[in-house]
């Protein structure tokens, strides 16, 4: 019989509860019930609700970063195709857990949370990946701009465009295909 990862059960349950009640409205009792564990298990694995949601955010950004890295590896040698490959991987990763995608989007610019420092580090690690994708694509194009002039702001803009388009697609335009969404988002890239 496979061993159950209690921390993972708790973080997944926290995402579901926060999707219904928001992070501020999510209680430890609700998270424990949704995870199917005793409340004491929450405190055994995490020191507080803030610690749970800090882990949720870290896990979400790590998952996104891994998807970007994998897409970059698959598109290696074809830098012109790189933005589309990374954008597709981003959309699929976010589509894989819509509740987490909504939670990450709502929290990404919050600076008043206990986990704001950890969130900034996690966000930055993803933003530089998007920046590097844009740099690689610019270098392959041989455009008039030096790749080093593409900054983290451009990476954040690319990530923001993808995250916003993904939520718009999944919440309001499910009739569109991934390719249609990609075509619209990548017009400027």
PDB file of C-alpha atoms in Angstrom:
ATOM      1  CA  UNK A   1       0.000   0.000   0.000  1.00  0.00           C
ATOM      2  CA  UNK A   2       1.376   3.410  -0.959  1.00  0.00           C
ATOM      3  CA  UNK A   3       2.277   5.739   1.862  1.00  0.00           C
ATOM      4  CA  UNK A   4       0.200   8.909   2.035  1.00  0.00           C
ATOM      5  CA  UNK A   5       2.124  12.187   2.002  1.00  0.00           C
ATOM      6  CA  UNK A   6       0.338  14.082   4.762  1.00  0.00           C
ATOM      7  CA  UNK A   7       1.960  17.421   3.908  1.00  0.00           C
ATOM      8  CA  UNK A   8       0.745  17.109   0.337  1.00  0.00           C
ATOM      9  CA  UNK A   9      -2.771  16.173   1.495  1.00  0.00           C
ATOM     10  CA  UNK A  10      -2.792  19.266   3.686  1.00  0.00           C
ATOM     11  CA  UNK A  11      -1.539  21.682   1.023  1.00  0.00           C
ATOM     12  CA  UNK A  12      -3.956  20.312  -1.586  1.00  0.00           C
ATOM     13  CA  UNK A  13      -6.817  20.635   0.890  1.00  0.00           C
ATOM     14  CA  UNK A  14      -5.713  24.185   1.752  1.00  0.00           C
ATOM     15  CA  UNK A  15      -5.962  25.130  -1.931  1.00  0.00           C
ATOM     16  CA  UNK A  16      -9.487  23.709  -2.162  1.00  0.00           C
ATOM     17  CA  UNK A  17     -10.605  25.466   1.021  1.00  0.00           C
ATOM     18  CA  UNK A  18      -9.029  28.779  -0.043  1.00  0.00           C
ATOM     19  CA  UNK A  19     -10.740  28.497  -3.428  1.00  0.00           C
ATOM     20  CA  UNK A  20     -14.071  28.491  -1.585  1.00  0.00           C
ATOM     21  CA  UNK A  21     -13.380  30.854   1.296  1.00  0.00           C
ATOM     22  CA  UNK A  22     -10.231  32.792   0.430  1.00  0.00           C
ATOM     23  CA  UNK A  23      -7.059  32.449   2.423  1.00  0.00           C
ATOM     24  CA  UNK A  24      -8.245  34.780   5.165  1.00  0.00           C
ATOM     25  CA  UNK A  25     -11.533  32.887   5.445  1.00  0.00           C
ATOM     26  CA  UNK A  26      -9.909  29.445   5.460  1.00  0.00           C
ATOM     27  CA  UNK A  27      -9.675  27.948   8.918  1.00  0.00           C
ATOM     28  CA  UNK A  28      -7.401  25.220  10.199  1.00  0.00           C
ATOM     29  CA  UNK A  29     -10.500  23.173  11.056  1.00  0.00           C
ATOM     30  CA  UNK A  30     -11.739  23.410   7.454  1.00  0.00           C
ATOM     31  CA  UNK A  31      -8.324  22.473   6.071  1.00  0.00           C
ATOM     32  CA  UNK A  32      -8.045  19.485   8.427  1.00  0.00           C
ATOM     33  CA  UNK A  33     -11.527  18.290   7.472  1.00  0.00           C
ATOM     34  CA  UNK A  34     -10.843  18.686   3.736  1.00  0.00           C
ATOM     35  CA  UNK A  35      -7.530  16.840   4.092  1.00  0.00           C
ATOM     36  CA  UNK A  36      -9.142  14.065   6.111  1.00  0.00           C
ATOM     37  CA  UNK A  37      -6.626  14.468   8.920  1.00  0.00           C
ATOM     38  CA  UNK A  38      -6.774  15.449  12.569  1.00  0.00           C
ATOM     39  CA  UNK A  39      -6.163  19.107  13.312  1.00  0.00           C
ATOM     40  CA  UNK A  40      -3.099  18.051  15.279  1.00  0.00           C
ATOM     41  CA  UNK A  41      -1.613  16.715  12.031  1.00  0.00           C
ATOM     42  CA  UNK A  42      -1.744  20.221  10.610  1.00  0.00           C
ATOM     43  CA  UNK A  43       0.310  21.563  13.485  1.00  0.00           C
ATOM     44  CA  UNK A  44       2.653  18.580  13.427  1.00  0.00           C
ATOM     45  CA  UNK A  45       3.480  19.312   9.771  1.00  0.00           C
ATOM     46  CA  UNK A  46       3.124  23.118   9.729  1.00  0.00           C
ATOM     47  CA  UNK A  47       3.557  25.685  12.475  1.00  0.00           C
ATOM     48  CA  UNK A  48       0.584  27.777  11.315  1.00  0.00           C
ATOM     49  CA  UNK A  49      -1.922  28.492   8.575  1.00  0.00           C
ATOM     50  CA  UNK A  50       0.575  30.982   7.168  1.00  0.00           C
ATOM     51  CA  UNK A  51       3.163  28.205   6.945  1.00  0.00           C
ATOM     52  CA  UNK A  52       0.705  26.034   5.026  1.00  0.00           C
ATOM     53  CA  UNK A  53      -0.009  28.739   2.473  1.00  0.00           C
ATOM     54  CA  UNK A  54       3.666  29.648   2.178  1.00  0.00           C
ATOM     55  CA  UNK A  55       4.274  26.022   1.184  1.00  0.00           C
ATOM     56  CA  UNK A  56       1.314  26.119  -1.208  1.00  0.00           C
ATOM     57  CA  UNK A  57       2.814  29.138  -2.986  1.00  0.00           C
ATOM     58  CA  UNK A  58       6.314  27.683  -3.077  1.00  0.00           C
ATOM     59  CA  UNK A  59       4.997  24.418  -4.496  1.00  0.00           C
ATOM     60  CA  UNK A  60       2.973  26.256  -7.131  1.00  0.00           C
ATOM     61  CA  UNK A  61       5.911  28.332  -8.332  1.00  0.00           C
ATOM     62  CA  UNK A  62       8.249  25.325  -8.221  1.00  0.00           C
ATOM     63  CA  UNK A  63       5.811  23.385 -10.394  1.00  0.00           C
ATOM     64  CA  UNK A  64       5.600  26.286 -12.826  1.00  0.00           C
ATOM     65  CA  UNK A  65       9.384  26.699 -12.894  1.00  0.00           C
ATOM     66  CA  UNK A  66       9.848  23.002 -13.586  1.00  0.00           C
ATOM     67  CA  UNK A  67       7.362  23.188 -16.478  1.00  0.00           C
ATOM     68  CA  UNK A  68       9.232  26.158 -17.969  1.00  0.00           C
ATOM     69  CA  UNK A  69      12.567  24.349 -17.612  1.00  0.00           C
ATOM     70  CA  UNK A  70      11.199  21.199 -19.236  1.00  0.00           C
ATOM     71  CA  UNK A  71       9.701  23.160 -22.141  1.00  0.00           C
ATOM     72  CA  UNK A  72      13.008  24.983 -22.648  1.00  0.00           C
ATOM     73  CA  UNK A  73      14.815  21.647 -22.765  1.00  0.00           C
ATOM     74  CA  UNK A  74      12.380  20.216 -25.297  1.00  0.00           C
ATOM     75  CA  UNK A  75      12.676  23.315 -27.504  1.00  0.00           C
ATOM     76  CA  UNK A  76      16.474  23.480 -27.238  1.00  0.00           C
ATOM     77  CA  UNK A  77      18.013  24.290 -30.590  1.00  0.00           C
ATOM     78  CA  UNK A  78      14.892  26.056 -31.820  1.00  0.00           C
ATOM     79  CA  UNK A  79      14.929  29.362 -29.938  1.00  0.00           C
ATOM     80  CA  UNK A  80      12.390  30.904 -32.303  1.00  0.00           C
ATOM     81  CA  UNK A  81       9.882  28.282 -31.109  1.00  0.00           C
ATOM     82  CA  UNK A  82      10.867  28.721 -27.478  1.00  0.00           C
ATOM     83  CA  UNK A  83       8.284  31.342 -26.354  1.00  0.00           C
ATOM     84  CA  UNK A  84       5.414  29.252 -27.731  1.00  0.00           C
ATOM     85  CA  UNK A  85       6.717  26.045 -26.150  1.00  0.00           C
ATOM     86  CA  UNK A  86       7.108  27.732 -22.768  1.00  0.00           C
ATOM     87  CA  UNK A  87       3.743  29.493 -23.076  1.00  0.00           C
ATOM     88  CA  UNK A  88       2.015  26.192 -23.864  1.00  0.00           C
ATOM     89  CA  UNK A  89       3.690  24.514 -20.881  1.00  0.00           C
ATOM     90  CA  UNK A  90       2.593  27.400 -18.672  1.00  0.00           C
ATOM     91  CA  UNK A  91      -1.029  27.192 -19.807  1.00  0.00           C
ATOM     92  CA  UNK A  92      -1.111  23.416 -19.320  1.00  0.00           C
ATOM     93  CA  UNK A  93       0.466  23.668 -15.866  1.00  0.00           C
ATOM     94  CA  UNK A  94      -2.009  26.312 -14.732  1.00  0.00           C
ATOM     95  CA  UNK A  95      -4.916  24.418 -16.301  1.00  0.00           C
ATOM     96  CA  UNK A  96      -3.831  21.358 -14.310  1.00  0.00           C
ATOM     97  CA  UNK A  97      -4.897  23.080 -11.088  1.00  0.00           C
ATOM     98  CA  UNK A  98      -7.224  26.006 -11.670  1.00  0.00           C
ATOM     99  CA  UNK A  99      -7.813  26.608  -7.962  1.00  0.00           C
ATOM    100  CA  UNK A 100      -4.074  26.945  -7.369  1.00  0.00           C
ATOM    101  CA  UNK A 101      -3.704  29.187 -10.441  1.00  0.00           C
ATOM    102  CA  UNK A 102      -6.431  31.507  -9.126  1.00  0.00           C
ATOM    103  CA  UNK A 103      -4.864  31.536  -5.681  1.00  0.00           C
ATOM    104  CA  UNK A 104      -1.390  32.318  -7.034  1.00  0.00           C
ATOM    105  CA  UNK A 105      -2.782  35.092  -9.220  1.00  0.00           C
ATOM    106  CA  UNK A 106      -4.634  36.654  -6.306  1.00  0.00           C
ATOM    107  CA  UNK A 107      -1.583  36.496  -4.033  1.00  0.00           C
ATOM    108  CA  UNK A 108       1.276  37.354  -6.381  1.00  0.00           C
ATOM    109  CA  UNK A 109       1.277  41.077  -5.597  1.00  0.00           C
ATOM    110  CA  UNK A 110       0.263  40.849  -1.941  1.00  0.00           C
ATOM    111  CA  UNK A 111       2.986  42.212   0.301  1.00  0.00           C
ATOM    112  CA  UNK A 112       1.103  42.032   3.582  1.00  0.00           C
ATOM    113  CA  UNK A 113       1.231  38.270   4.029  1.00  0.00           C
ATOM    114  CA  UNK A 114       3.599  36.473   6.390  1.00  0.00           C
ATOM    115  CA  UNK A 115       4.996  34.605   3.415  1.00  0.00           C
ATOM    116  CA  UNK A 116       5.596  37.696   1.237  1.00  0.00           C
ATOM    117  CA  UNK A 117       9.382  37.228   1.302  1.00  0.00           C
ATOM    118  CA  UNK A 118       9.160  33.594   0.271  1.00  0.00           C
ATOM    119  CA  UNK A 119       6.595  34.508  -2.379  1.00  0.00           C
ATOM    120  CA  UNK A 120       8.923  37.142  -3.834  1.00  0.00           C
ATOM    121  CA  UNK A 121      11.790  34.655  -4.070  1.00  0.00           C
ATOM    122  CA  UNK A 122       9.562  32.046  -5.712  1.00  0.00           C
ATOM    123  CA  UNK A 123       8.051  34.585  -8.116  1.00  0.00           C
ATOM    124  CA  UNK A 124      11.473  35.972  -9.009  1.00  0.00           C
ATOM    125  CA  UNK A 125      12.842  32.527  -9.783  1.00  0.00           C
ATOM    126  CA  UNK A 126      10.058  32.054 -12.329  1.00  0.00           C
ATOM    127  CA  UNK A 127      10.243  35.580 -13.756  1.00  0.00           C
ATOM    128  CA  UNK A 128      13.950  35.207 -14.600  1.00  0.00           C
ATOM    129  CA  UNK A 129      13.135  31.998 -16.453  1.00  0.00           C
ATOM    130  CA  UNK A 130      10.617  33.855 -18.632  1.00  0.00           C
ATOM    131  CA  UNK A 131      13.141  36.667 -19.127  1.00  0.00           C
ATOM    132  CA  UNK A 132      15.729  34.140 -20.301  1.00  0.00           C
ATOM    133  CA  UNK A 133      13.261  32.619 -22.756  1.00  0.00           C
ATOM    134  CA  UNK A 134      12.675  36.068 -24.239  1.00  0.00           C
ATOM    135  CA  UNK A 135      16.421  36.710 -24.373  1.00  0.00           C
ATOM    136  CA  UNK A 136      17.048  33.411 -26.171  1.00  0.00           C
ATOM    137  CA  UNK A 137      14.274  34.135 -28.665  1.00  0.00           C
ATOM    138  CA  UNK A 138      15.615  37.652 -29.319  1.00  0.00           C
ATOM    139  CA  UNK A 139      19.129  36.319 -29.862  1.00  0.00           C
ATOM    140  CA  UNK A 140      17.799  33.724 -32.328  1.00  0.00           C
ATOM    141  CA  UNK A 141      15.837  36.382 -34.200  1.00  0.00           C
ATOM    142  CA  UNK A 142      18.866  38.601 -34.493  1.00  0.00           C
ATOM    143  CA  UNK A 143      16.645  41.612 -33.880  1.00  0.00           C
ATOM    144  CA  UNK A 144      17.907  45.093 -33.232  1.00  0.00           C
ATOM    145  CA  UNK A 145      17.790  44.687 -29.447  1.00  0.00           C
ATOM    146  CA  UNK A 146      20.631  43.173 -27.460  1.00  0.00           C
ATOM    147  CA  UNK A 147      19.303  40.218 -25.449  1.00  0.00           C
ATOM    148  CA  UNK A 148      20.811  41.568 -22.205  1.00  0.00           C
ATOM    149  CA  UNK A 149      18.508  44.598 -22.541  1.00  0.00           C
ATOM    150  CA  UNK A 150      15.549  42.314 -21.888  1.00  0.00           C
ATOM    151  CA  UNK A 151      15.029  42.583 -18.133  1.00  0.00           C
ATOM    152  CA  UNK A 152      13.037  40.850 -15.439  1.00  0.00           C
ATOM    153  CA  UNK A 153      10.253  43.340 -16.123  1.00  0.00           C
ATOM    154  CA  UNK A 154       9.818  41.787 -19.564  1.00  0.00           C
ATOM    155  CA  UNK A 155       9.820  38.341 -17.959  1.00  0.00           C
ATOM    156  CA  UNK A 156       7.158  39.476 -15.479  1.00  0.00           C
ATOM    157  CA  UNK A 157       5.097  40.930 -18.331  1.00  0.00           C
ATOM    158  CA  UNK A 158       5.316  37.663 -20.298  1.00  0.00           C
ATOM    159  CA  UNK A 159       4.363  35.638 -17.223  1.00  0.00           C
ATOM    160  CA  UNK A 160       1.541  38.061 -16.385  1.00  0.00           C
ATOM    161  CA  UNK A 161       0.168  37.914 -19.918  1.00  0.00           C
ATOM    162  CA  UNK A 162       0.176  34.126 -19.810  1.00  0.00           C
ATOM    163  CA  UNK A 163      -1.366  33.875 -16.339  1.00  0.00           C
ATOM    164  CA  UNK A 164      -4.054  36.450 -17.152  1.00  0.00           C
ATOM    165  CA  UNK A 165      -4.877  34.842 -20.483  1.00  0.00           C
ATOM    166  CA  UNK A 166      -5.005  31.401 -18.894  1.00  0.00           C
ATOM    167  CA  UNK A 167      -7.486  32.476 -16.229  1.00  0.00           C
ATOM    168  CA  UNK A 168      -9.587  34.351 -18.793  1.00  0.00           C
ATOM    169  CA  UNK A 169      -9.575  31.243 -20.985  1.00  0.00           C
ATOM    170  CA  UNK A 170     -10.398  28.729 -18.259  1.00  0.00           C
ATOM    171  CA  UNK A 171     -13.025  30.836 -16.551  1.00  0.00           C
ATOM    172  CA  UNK A 172     -14.731  32.589 -19.469  1.00  0.00           C
ATOM    173  CA  UNK A 173     -13.650  31.190 -22.856  1.00  0.00           C
ATOM    174  CA  UNK A 174     -13.415  27.430 -22.511  1.00  0.00           C
ATOM    175  CA  UNK A 175     -14.522  27.075 -26.130  1.00  0.00           C
ATOM    176  CA  UNK A 176     -11.101  28.270 -27.323  1.00  0.00           C
ATOM    177  CA  UNK A 177      -8.319  25.814 -27.965  1.00  0.00           C
ATOM    178  CA  UNK A 178      -4.878  26.115 -26.398  1.00  0.00           C
ATOM    179  CA  UNK A 179      -3.522  27.129 -29.806  1.00  0.00           C
ATOM    180  CA  UNK A 180      -6.061  29.935 -30.139  1.00  0.00           C
ATOM    181  CA  UNK A 181      -5.094  31.283 -26.720  1.00  0.00           C
ATOM    182  CA  UNK A 182      -1.400  30.994 -27.567  1.00  0.00           C
ATOM    183  CA  UNK A 183      -1.905  32.795 -30.884  1.00  0.00           C
ATOM    184  CA  UNK A 184      -3.545  35.714 -29.100  1.00  0.00           C
ATOM    185  CA  UNK A 185      -1.031  35.979 -26.264  1.00  0.00           C
ATOM    186  CA  UNK A 186       2.051  35.578 -28.456  1.00  0.00           C
ATOM    187  CA  UNK A 187       1.149  38.273 -30.974  1.00  0.00           C
ATOM    188  CA  UNK A 188       3.530  40.641 -29.221  1.00  0.00           C
ATOM    189  CA  UNK A 189       6.313  38.138 -28.708  1.00  0.00           C
TER     190      UNK A 189
END
